[in-house]
Short mmCIF file of C-alpha atoms in Angstrom, two decimals:
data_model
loop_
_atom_site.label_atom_id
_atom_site.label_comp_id
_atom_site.label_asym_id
_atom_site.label_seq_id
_atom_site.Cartn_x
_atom_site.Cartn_y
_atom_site.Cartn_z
CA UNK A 4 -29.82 -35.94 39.74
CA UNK A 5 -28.59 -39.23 41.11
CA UNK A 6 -27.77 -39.50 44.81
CA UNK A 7 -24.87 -41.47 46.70
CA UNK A 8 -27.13 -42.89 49.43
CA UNK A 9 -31.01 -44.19 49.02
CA UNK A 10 -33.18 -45.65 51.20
CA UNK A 11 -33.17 -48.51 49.12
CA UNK A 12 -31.06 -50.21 46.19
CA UNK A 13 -32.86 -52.59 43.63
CA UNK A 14 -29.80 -54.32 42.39
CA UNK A 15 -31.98 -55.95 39.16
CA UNK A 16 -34.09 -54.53 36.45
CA UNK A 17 -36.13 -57.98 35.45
CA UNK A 18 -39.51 -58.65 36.48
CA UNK A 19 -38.54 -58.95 40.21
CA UNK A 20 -36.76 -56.18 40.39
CA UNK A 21 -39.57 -53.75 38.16
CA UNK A 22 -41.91 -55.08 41.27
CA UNK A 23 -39.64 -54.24 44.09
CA UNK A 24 -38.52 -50.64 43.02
CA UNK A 25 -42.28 -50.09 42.46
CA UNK A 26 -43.30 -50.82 45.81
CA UNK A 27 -40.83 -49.33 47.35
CA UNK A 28 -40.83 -46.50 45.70
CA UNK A 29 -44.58 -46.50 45.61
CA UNK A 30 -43.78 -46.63 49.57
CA UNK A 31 -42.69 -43.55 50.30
CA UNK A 32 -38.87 -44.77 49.78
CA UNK A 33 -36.04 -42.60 47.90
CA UNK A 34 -35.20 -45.38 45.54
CA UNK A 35 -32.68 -46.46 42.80
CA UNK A 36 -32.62 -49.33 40.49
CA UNK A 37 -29.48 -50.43 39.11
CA UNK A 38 -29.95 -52.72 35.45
CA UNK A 39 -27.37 -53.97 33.27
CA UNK A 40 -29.24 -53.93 30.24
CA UNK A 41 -30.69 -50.55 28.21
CA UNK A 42 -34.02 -51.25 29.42
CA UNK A 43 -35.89 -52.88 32.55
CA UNK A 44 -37.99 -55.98 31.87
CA UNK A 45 -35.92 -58.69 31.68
CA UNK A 46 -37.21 -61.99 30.25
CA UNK A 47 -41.02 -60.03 29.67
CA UNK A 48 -38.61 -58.10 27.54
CA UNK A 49 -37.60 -61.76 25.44
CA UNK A 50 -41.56 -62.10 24.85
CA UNK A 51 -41.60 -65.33 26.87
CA UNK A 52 -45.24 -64.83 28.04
CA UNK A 53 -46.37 -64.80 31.50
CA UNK A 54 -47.52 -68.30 32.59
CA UNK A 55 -50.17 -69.19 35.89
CA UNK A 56 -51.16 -66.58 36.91
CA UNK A 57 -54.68 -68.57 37.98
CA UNK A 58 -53.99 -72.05 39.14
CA UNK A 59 -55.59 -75.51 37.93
CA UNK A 60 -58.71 -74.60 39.98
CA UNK A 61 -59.32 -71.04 38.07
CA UNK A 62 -58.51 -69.13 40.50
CA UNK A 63 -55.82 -65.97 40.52
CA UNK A 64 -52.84 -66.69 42.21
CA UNK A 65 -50.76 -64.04 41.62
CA UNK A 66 -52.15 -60.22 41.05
CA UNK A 67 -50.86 -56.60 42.67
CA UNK A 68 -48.31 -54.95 40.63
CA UNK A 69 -47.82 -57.83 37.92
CA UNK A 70 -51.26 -57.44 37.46
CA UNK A 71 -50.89 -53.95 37.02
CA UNK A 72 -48.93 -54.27 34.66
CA UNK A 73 -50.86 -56.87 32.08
CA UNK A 74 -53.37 -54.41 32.34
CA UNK A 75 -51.83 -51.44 31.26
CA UNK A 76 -50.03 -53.55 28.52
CA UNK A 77 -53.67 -54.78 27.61
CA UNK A 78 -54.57 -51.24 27.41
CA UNK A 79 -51.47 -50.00 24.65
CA UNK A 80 -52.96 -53.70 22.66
CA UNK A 81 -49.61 -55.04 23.46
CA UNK A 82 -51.49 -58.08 25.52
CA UNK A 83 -54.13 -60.29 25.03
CA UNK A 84 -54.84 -60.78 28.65
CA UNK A 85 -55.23 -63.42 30.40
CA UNK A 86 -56.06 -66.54 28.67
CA UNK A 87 -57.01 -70.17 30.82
CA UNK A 88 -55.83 -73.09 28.99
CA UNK A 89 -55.94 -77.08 29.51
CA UNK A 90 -54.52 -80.05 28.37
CA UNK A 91 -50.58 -79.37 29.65
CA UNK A 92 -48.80 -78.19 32.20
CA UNK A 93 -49.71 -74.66 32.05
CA UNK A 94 -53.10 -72.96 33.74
CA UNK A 95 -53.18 -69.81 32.11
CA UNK A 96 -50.97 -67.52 29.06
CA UNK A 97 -50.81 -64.27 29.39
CA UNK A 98 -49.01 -63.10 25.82
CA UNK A 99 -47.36 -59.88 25.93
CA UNK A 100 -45.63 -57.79 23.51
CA UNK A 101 -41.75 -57.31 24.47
CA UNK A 102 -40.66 -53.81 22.74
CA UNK A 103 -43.93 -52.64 24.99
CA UNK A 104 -42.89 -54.18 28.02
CA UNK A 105 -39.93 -52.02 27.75
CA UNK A 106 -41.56 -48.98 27.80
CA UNK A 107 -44.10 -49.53 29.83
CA UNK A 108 -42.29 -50.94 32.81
CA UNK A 109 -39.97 -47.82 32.72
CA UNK A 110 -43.12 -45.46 32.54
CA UNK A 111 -44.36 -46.93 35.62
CA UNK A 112 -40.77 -46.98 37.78
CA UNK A 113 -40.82 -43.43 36.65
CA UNK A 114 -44.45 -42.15 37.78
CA UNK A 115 -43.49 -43.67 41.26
CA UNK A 116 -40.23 -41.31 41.22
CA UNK A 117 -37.78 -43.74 41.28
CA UNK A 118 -34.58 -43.15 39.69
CA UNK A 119 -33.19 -45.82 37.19
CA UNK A 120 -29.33 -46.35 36.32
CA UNK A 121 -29.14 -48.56 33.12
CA UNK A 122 -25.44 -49.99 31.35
CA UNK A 123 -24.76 -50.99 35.29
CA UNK A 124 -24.11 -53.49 37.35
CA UNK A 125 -22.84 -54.50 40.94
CA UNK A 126 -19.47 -55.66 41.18
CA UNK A 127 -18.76 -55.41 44.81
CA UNK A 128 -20.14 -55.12 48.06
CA UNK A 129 -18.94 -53.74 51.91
CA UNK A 130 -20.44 -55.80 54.92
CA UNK A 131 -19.95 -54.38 58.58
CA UNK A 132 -20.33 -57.38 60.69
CA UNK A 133 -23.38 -58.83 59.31
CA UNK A 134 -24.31 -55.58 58.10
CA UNK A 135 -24.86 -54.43 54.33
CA UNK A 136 -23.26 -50.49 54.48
CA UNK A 137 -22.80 -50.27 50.47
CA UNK A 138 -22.07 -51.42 46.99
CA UNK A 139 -19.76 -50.57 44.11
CA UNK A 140 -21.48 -50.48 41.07
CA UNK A 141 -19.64 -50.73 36.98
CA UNK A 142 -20.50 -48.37 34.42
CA UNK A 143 -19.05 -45.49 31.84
CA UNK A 144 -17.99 -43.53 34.41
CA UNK A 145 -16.21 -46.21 36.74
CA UNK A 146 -16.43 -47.33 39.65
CA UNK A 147 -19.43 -45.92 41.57
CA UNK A 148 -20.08 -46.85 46.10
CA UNK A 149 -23.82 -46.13 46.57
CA UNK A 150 -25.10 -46.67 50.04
CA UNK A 151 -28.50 -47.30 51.04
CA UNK A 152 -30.59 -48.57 54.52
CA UNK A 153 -31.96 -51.50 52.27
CA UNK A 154 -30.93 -53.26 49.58
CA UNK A 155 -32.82 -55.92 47.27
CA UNK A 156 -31.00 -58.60 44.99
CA UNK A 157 -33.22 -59.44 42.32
CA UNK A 158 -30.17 -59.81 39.86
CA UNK A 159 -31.78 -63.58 38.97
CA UNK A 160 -27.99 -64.76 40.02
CA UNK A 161 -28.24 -63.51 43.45
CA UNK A 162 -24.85 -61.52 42.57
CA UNK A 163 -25.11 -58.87 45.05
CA UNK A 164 -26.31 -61.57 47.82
CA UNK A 165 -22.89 -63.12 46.88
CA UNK A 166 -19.84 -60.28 46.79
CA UNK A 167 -22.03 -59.69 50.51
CA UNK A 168 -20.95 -62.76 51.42
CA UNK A 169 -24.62 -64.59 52.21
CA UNK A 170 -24.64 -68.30 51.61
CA UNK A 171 -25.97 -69.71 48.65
CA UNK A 172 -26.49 -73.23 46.73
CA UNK A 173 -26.42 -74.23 43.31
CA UNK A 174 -27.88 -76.65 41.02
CA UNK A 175 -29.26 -80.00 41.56
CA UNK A 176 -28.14 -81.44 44.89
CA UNK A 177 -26.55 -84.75 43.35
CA UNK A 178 -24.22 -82.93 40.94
CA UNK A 179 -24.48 -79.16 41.42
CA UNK A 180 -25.19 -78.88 37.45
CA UNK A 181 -28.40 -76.30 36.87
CA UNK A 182 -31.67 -76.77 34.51
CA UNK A 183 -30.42 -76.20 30.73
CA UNK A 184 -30.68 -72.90 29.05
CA UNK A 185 -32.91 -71.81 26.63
CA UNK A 186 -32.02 -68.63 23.67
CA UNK A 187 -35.08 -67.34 22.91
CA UNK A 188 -35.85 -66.35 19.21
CA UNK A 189 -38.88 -63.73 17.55
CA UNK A 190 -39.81 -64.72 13.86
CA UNK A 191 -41.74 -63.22 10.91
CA UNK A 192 -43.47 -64.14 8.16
CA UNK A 193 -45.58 -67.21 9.83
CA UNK A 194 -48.39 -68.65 8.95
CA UNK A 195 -49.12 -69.08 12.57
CA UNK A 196 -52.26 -70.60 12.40
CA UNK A 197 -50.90 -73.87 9.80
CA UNK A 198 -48.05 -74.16 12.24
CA UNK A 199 -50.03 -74.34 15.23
CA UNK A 200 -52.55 -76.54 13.97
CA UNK A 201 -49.84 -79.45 14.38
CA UNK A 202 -49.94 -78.89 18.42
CA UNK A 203 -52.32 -79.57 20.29
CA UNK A 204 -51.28 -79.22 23.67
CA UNK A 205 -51.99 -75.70 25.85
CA UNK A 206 -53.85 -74.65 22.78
CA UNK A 207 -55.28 -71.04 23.04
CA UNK A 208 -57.62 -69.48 20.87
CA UNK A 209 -58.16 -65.96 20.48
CA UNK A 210 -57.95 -63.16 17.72
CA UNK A 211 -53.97 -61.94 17.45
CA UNK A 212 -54.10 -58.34 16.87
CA UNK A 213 -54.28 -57.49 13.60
CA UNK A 214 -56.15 -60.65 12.47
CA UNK A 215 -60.15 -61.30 11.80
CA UNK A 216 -60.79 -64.27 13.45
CA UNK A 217 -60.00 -66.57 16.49
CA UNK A 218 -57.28 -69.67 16.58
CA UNK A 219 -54.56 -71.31 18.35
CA UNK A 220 -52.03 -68.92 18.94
CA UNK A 221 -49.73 -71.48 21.15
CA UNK A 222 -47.21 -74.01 20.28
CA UNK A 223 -46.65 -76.40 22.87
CA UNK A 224 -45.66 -79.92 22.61
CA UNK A 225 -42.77 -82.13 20.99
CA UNK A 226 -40.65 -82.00 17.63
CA UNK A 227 -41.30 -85.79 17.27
CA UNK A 228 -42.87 -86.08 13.76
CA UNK A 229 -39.39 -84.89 12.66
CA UNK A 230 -37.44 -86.94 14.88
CA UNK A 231 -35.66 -88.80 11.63
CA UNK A 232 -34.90 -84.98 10.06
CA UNK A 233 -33.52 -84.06 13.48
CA UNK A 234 -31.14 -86.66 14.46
CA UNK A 235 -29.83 -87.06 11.07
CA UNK A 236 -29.46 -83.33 10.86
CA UNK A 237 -27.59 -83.39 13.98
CA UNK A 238 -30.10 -80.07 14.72
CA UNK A 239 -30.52 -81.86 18.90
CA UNK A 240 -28.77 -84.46 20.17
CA UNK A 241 -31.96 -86.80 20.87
CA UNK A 242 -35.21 -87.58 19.89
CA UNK A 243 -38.33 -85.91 20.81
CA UNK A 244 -37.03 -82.38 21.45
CA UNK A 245 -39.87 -80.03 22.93
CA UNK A 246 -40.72 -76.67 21.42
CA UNK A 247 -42.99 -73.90 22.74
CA UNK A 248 -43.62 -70.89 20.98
CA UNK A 249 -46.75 -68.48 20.79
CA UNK A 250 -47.99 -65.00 19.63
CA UNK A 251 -50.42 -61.77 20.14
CA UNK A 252 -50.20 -60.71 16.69
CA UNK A 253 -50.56 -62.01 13.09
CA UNK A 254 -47.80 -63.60 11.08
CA UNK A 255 -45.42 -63.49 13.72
CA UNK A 256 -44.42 -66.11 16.92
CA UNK A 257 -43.36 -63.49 19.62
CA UNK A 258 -41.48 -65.78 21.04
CA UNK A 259 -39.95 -69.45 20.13
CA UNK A 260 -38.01 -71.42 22.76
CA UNK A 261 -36.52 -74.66 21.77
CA UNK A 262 -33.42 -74.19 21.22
CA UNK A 263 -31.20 -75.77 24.65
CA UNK A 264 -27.74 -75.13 26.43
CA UNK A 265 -26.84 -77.49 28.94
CA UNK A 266 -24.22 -78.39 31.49
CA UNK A 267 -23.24 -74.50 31.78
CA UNK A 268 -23.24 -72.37 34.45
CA UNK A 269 -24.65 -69.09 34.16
CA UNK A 270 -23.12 -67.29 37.25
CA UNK A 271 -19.78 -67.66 35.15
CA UNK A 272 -18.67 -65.10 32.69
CA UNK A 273 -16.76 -67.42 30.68
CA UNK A 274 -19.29 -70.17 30.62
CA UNK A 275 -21.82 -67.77 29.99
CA UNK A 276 -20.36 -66.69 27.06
CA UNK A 277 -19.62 -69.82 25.67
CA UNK A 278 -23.76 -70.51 26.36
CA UNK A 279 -24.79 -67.72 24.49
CA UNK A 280 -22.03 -68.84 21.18
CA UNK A 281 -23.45 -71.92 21.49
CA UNK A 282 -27.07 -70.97 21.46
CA UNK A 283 -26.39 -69.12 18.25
CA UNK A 284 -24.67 -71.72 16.35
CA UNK A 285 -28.40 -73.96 17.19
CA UNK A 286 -30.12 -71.32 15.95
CA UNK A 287 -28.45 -71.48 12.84
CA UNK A 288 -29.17 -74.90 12.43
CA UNK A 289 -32.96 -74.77 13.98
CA UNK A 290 -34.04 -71.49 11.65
CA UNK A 291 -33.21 -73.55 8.28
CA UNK A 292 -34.96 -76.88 9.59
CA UNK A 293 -38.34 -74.87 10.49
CA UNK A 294 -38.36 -73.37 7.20
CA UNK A 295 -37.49 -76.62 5.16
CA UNK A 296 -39.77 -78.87 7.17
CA UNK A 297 -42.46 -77.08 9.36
CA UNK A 298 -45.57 -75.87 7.30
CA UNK A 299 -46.80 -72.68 7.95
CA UNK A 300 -42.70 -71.51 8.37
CA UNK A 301 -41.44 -72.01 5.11
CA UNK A 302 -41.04 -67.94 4.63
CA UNK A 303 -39.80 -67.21 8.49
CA UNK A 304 -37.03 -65.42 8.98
CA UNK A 305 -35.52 -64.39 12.41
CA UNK A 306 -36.69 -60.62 13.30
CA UNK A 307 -35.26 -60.38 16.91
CA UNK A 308 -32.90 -62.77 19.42
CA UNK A 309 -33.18 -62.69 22.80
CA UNK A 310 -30.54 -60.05 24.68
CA UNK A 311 -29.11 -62.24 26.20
CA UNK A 312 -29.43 -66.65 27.25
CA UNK A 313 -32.52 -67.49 29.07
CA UNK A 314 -30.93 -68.39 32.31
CA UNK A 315 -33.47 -71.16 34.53
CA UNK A 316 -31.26 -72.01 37.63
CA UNK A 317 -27.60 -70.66 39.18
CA UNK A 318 -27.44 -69.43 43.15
CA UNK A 319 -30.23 -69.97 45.62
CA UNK A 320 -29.73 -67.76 48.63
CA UNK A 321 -29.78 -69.83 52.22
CA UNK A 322 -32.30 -67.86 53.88
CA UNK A 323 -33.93 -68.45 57.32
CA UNK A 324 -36.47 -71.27 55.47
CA UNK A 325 -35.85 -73.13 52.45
CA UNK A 326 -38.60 -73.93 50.17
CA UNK A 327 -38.90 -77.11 49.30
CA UNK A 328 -40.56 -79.51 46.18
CA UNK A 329 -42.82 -81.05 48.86
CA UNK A 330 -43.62 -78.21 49.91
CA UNK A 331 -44.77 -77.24 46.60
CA UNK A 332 -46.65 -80.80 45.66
CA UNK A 333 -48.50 -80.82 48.86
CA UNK A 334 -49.68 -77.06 48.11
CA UNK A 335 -48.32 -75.89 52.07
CA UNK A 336 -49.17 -73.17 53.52
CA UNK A 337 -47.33 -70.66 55.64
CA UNK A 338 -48.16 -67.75 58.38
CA UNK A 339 -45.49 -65.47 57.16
CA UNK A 340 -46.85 -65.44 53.73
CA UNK A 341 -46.04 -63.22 50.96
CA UNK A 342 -46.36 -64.46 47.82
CA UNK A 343 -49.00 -67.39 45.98
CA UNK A 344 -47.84 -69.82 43.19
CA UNK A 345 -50.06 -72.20 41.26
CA UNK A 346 -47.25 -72.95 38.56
CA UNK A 347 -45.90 -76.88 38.67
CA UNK A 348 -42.29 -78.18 39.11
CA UNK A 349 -41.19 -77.48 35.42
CA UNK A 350 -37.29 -79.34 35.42
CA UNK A 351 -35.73 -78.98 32.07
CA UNK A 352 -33.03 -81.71 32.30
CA UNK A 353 -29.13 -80.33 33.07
CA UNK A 354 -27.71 -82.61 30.60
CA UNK A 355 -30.29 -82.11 27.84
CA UNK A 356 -32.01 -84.80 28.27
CA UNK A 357 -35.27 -83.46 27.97
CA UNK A 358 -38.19 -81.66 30.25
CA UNK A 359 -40.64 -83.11 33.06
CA UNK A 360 -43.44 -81.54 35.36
CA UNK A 361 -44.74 -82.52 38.71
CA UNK A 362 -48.11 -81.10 39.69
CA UNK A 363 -49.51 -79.58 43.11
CA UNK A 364 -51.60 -82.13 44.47
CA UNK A 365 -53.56 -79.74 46.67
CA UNK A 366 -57.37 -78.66 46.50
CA UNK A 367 -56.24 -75.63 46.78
CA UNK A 368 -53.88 -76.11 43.61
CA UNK A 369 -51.62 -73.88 45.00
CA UNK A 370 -49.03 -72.51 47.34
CA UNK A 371 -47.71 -69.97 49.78
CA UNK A 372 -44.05 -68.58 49.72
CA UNK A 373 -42.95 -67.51 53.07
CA UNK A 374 -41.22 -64.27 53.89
CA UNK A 375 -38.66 -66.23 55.28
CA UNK A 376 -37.36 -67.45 51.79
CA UNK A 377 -36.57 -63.94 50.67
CA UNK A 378 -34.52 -63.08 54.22
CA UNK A 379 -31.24 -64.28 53.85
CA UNK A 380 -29.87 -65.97 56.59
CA UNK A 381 -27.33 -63.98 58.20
CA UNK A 382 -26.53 -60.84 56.38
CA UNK A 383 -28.55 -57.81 56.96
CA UNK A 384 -29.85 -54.78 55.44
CA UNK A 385 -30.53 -57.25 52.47
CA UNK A 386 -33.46 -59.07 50.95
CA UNK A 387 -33.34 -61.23 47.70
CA UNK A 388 -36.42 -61.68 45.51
CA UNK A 389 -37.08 -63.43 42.24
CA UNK A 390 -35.64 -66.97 41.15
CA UNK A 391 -32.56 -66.68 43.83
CA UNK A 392 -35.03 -67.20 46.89
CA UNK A 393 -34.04 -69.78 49.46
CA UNK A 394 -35.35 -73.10 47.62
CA UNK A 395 -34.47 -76.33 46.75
CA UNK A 396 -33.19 -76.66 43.31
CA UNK A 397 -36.61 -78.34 42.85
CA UNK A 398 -38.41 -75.48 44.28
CA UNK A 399 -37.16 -73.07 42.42
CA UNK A 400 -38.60 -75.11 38.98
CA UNK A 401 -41.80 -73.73 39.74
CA UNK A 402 -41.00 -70.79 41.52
CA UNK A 403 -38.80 -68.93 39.02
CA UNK A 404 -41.92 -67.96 36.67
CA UNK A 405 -42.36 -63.96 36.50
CA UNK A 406 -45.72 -64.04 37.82
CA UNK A 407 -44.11 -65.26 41.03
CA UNK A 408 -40.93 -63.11 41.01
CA UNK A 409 -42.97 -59.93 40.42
CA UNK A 410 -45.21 -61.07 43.72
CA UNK A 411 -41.81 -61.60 45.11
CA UNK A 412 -40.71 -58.53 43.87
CA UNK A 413 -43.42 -56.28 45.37
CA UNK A 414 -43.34 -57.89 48.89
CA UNK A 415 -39.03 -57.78 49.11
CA UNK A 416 -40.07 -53.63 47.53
CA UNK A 417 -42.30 -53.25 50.21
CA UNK A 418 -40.78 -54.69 53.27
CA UNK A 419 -37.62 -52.78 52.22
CA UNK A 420 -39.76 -49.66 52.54
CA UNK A 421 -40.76 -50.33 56.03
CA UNK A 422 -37.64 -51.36 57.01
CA UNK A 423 -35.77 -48.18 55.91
CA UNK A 424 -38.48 -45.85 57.18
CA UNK A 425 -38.43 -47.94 61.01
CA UNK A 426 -34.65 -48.08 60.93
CA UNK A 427 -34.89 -51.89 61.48
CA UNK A 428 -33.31 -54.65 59.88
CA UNK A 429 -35.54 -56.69 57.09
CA UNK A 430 -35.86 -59.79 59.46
CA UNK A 431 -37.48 -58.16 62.66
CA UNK A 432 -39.96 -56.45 60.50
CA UNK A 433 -43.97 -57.07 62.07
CA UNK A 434 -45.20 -59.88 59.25
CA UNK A 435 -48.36 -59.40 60.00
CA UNK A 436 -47.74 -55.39 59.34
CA UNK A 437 -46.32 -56.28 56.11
CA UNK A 438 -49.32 -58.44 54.98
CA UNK A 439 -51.61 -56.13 55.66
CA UNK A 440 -50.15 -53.59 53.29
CA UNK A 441 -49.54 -56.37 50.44
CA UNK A 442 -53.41 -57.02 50.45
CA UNK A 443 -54.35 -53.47 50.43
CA UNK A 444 -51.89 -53.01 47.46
CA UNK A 445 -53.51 -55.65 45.38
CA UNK A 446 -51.18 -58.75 46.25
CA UNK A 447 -52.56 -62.45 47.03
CA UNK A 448 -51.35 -63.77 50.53
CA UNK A 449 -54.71 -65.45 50.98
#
């Protein structure tokens, strides 16, 4: 039986969000998470795989409930665990199937006794001075006011942080326009181990289920052998074009991401919808070129699509600290810390222009993301977690990855918890309290 009132509101069901109803939830908390979609999981549920969570160095960055969650993946053989890789940008793949994500995510939320409200979202929002009292959430029945002592925006588009009324950026800071979007694609019928064999880059070599022997099961690199075929194909608009795509099981990429949607904005309805029409007609265009001209994909065919564009950047929060890209390079560390990152500055050009990394330059290889970031900066009763944290639009190219949202996720969860249970608002909370209680739950602060 749903309630009216909670003692916390997950307005989000992606990786973030999975994370924070967990902990709180897992807390002690009377919880609710609100998703839009038929399922939680978010992009884990697209089959993007989850990237870093070790750093250059080797060692885990990220761990707690994410981890939790590769392993019981690992368990139903719908993961390949960790694997470390070299030679690109990345540190580690962790390759994951999506359909299990699905269920295993909601299997979890339910064991900790939280209740979940799919087909829903948040469409409005009642602030008491700089209080958070409630929200109005759209779904078959209406319109619904839920109230709760806490609330957590991990809606990726910091949408509830918004019809609240917190401050927010978005985009780069020259133009406002955000990284380019990517649609997401599963195919079947692959010879995955011919097509991989033409990239060399991230390679990594294990057994896919259902095969008898090890090989690359990553494609990372660029399209540029075809670079003739492309531009005279008008398939993208330049040379070059990147693709990444990668698998856990034979004759079958999980995942493929290459196609690219720029200059939109995808905290806009209307935009948004002309993104996702526009990511189909590439994929039109990008399914017959990979089966004329790629070996290994001449039979492929398109078994899933993404639900829904790949969205990289809209609103950042303003939240009493913004993370910033030197932070990040110069691998900082912070007393109030919460969440680890190892994952570069990963900037996939808002006019399409193409994709560049900067790396942590640390010996640590690696950085710490303060509780202040998810605190925003003068609304209570509300925390934000996941890729609307208070950054810089450079930040948030390295922290947007799920393995960082989900340690996100479970901090903003558990924090939320405390705060509910001490009646006190989300910024006064004891940090040192809350740190505590991350390590013993698994999380690295350290």
């Amino acid at each position: 039986m749903y309630r009216q009132k909670y003692d916390v509101i997950v307005a989000g069901g992606g990786t973030a969000g999975i994370a924070a109803a967990l902990s709180a939830a897992r807390s002690g908390a009377h919880v609710l998470l609100i998703e839009k979609n038929a399922y939680a999981g978010g992009t884990a549920a697209s089959g993007l795989p989850f990237v870093d969570f070790f750093n250059r160095n080797g060692r885990q960055v990220v761990a707690g409930v994410a981890e939790e969650l590769m392993n019981r993946l690992f368990q139903e053989k719908a993961s390949l665990g960790h694997i470390r890789t070299s030679g690109g940008h990345l540190n580690s793949v962790t390759m994951i199937d999506p359909e299990w994500v699905k269920i295993i995510a909601e299997e979890m939320l339910l064991e900790s006794g939280c209740d979940i409200l799919y087909h829903t979202f948040v469409c409005a929002a009642e602030v008491e001075g700089n209080c958070l009292k409630s929200i109005v959430a759209a779904n078959k029945n209406g319109l619904t006011e839920f109230h709760a002592d806490c609330f957590i925006d991990t809606t990726g588009d910091g949408d509830l942080a918004k019809f609240a009324g917190a401050k927010y950026h978005q985009g780069r800071e020259s133009d406002g326009l955000c990284q380019a979007m990517s649609l997401l694609f599963k195919l079947g019928d692959v010879d995955v181990e011919r097509a991989t064999a033409l990239f060399s880059e991230n390679p990594i070599k294990a057994c896919p289920v259902g095969g008898d022997h090890e090989y690359n099961l990553h494609i990372s690199g660029k399209l540029t052998n075809w670079n003739d075929i492309i531009l005279k194909e008008e398939i993208f608009p330049h040379p070059d074009h990147n693709i990444w795509a990668g698998t856990m099981r034979e004759n079958e990429l999980t995942y493929v991401n290459t196609i690219r949607v720029s200059e939109k904005n995808g905290a806009d309805a209307y935009e948004l919808s002309e993104a996702e029409i526009e990511g189909r007609i590439q994929l039109k265009k990008v399914i017959r070129f990979l089966n004329k001209h790629v070996p290994g994909m001449e039979k492929a065919h398109i078994t899933s699509i993404q639900n829904g564009i790949g969205i990289r950047e809209t609103r950042r929060i303003d939240g009493e600290y913004v993370l910033t890209g030197q932070d990040i390079i110069e691998g900082r560390r912070f007393e109030d810390c919460i969440a680890r990152n190892g994952y570069c500055i990963d900037i996939h050009d808002p006019k399409g222009q193409g994709w560049g990394v900067s790396r942590i330059q640390s010996e640590e290889q690696s950085y710490d993301i303060p509780y202040r970031c998810i605190v925003p900066e003068r609304i209570d009763h509300l925390l934000v977690a996941g890729r609307c944290i208070s950054t810089t639009a450079e930040a948030l190219a390295s922290t947007r990855i799920m393995p960082s949202c989900m340690a996100l996720g479970q901090a903003a969860g558990t924090a939320a918890a405390m705060a509910a249970e001490q009646g006190q608002v989300p910024r006064n909370l004891d940090i040192k309290h809350l740190q505590a209680v991350l390590k013993k739950d698994g999380a690295v602060i350290e």
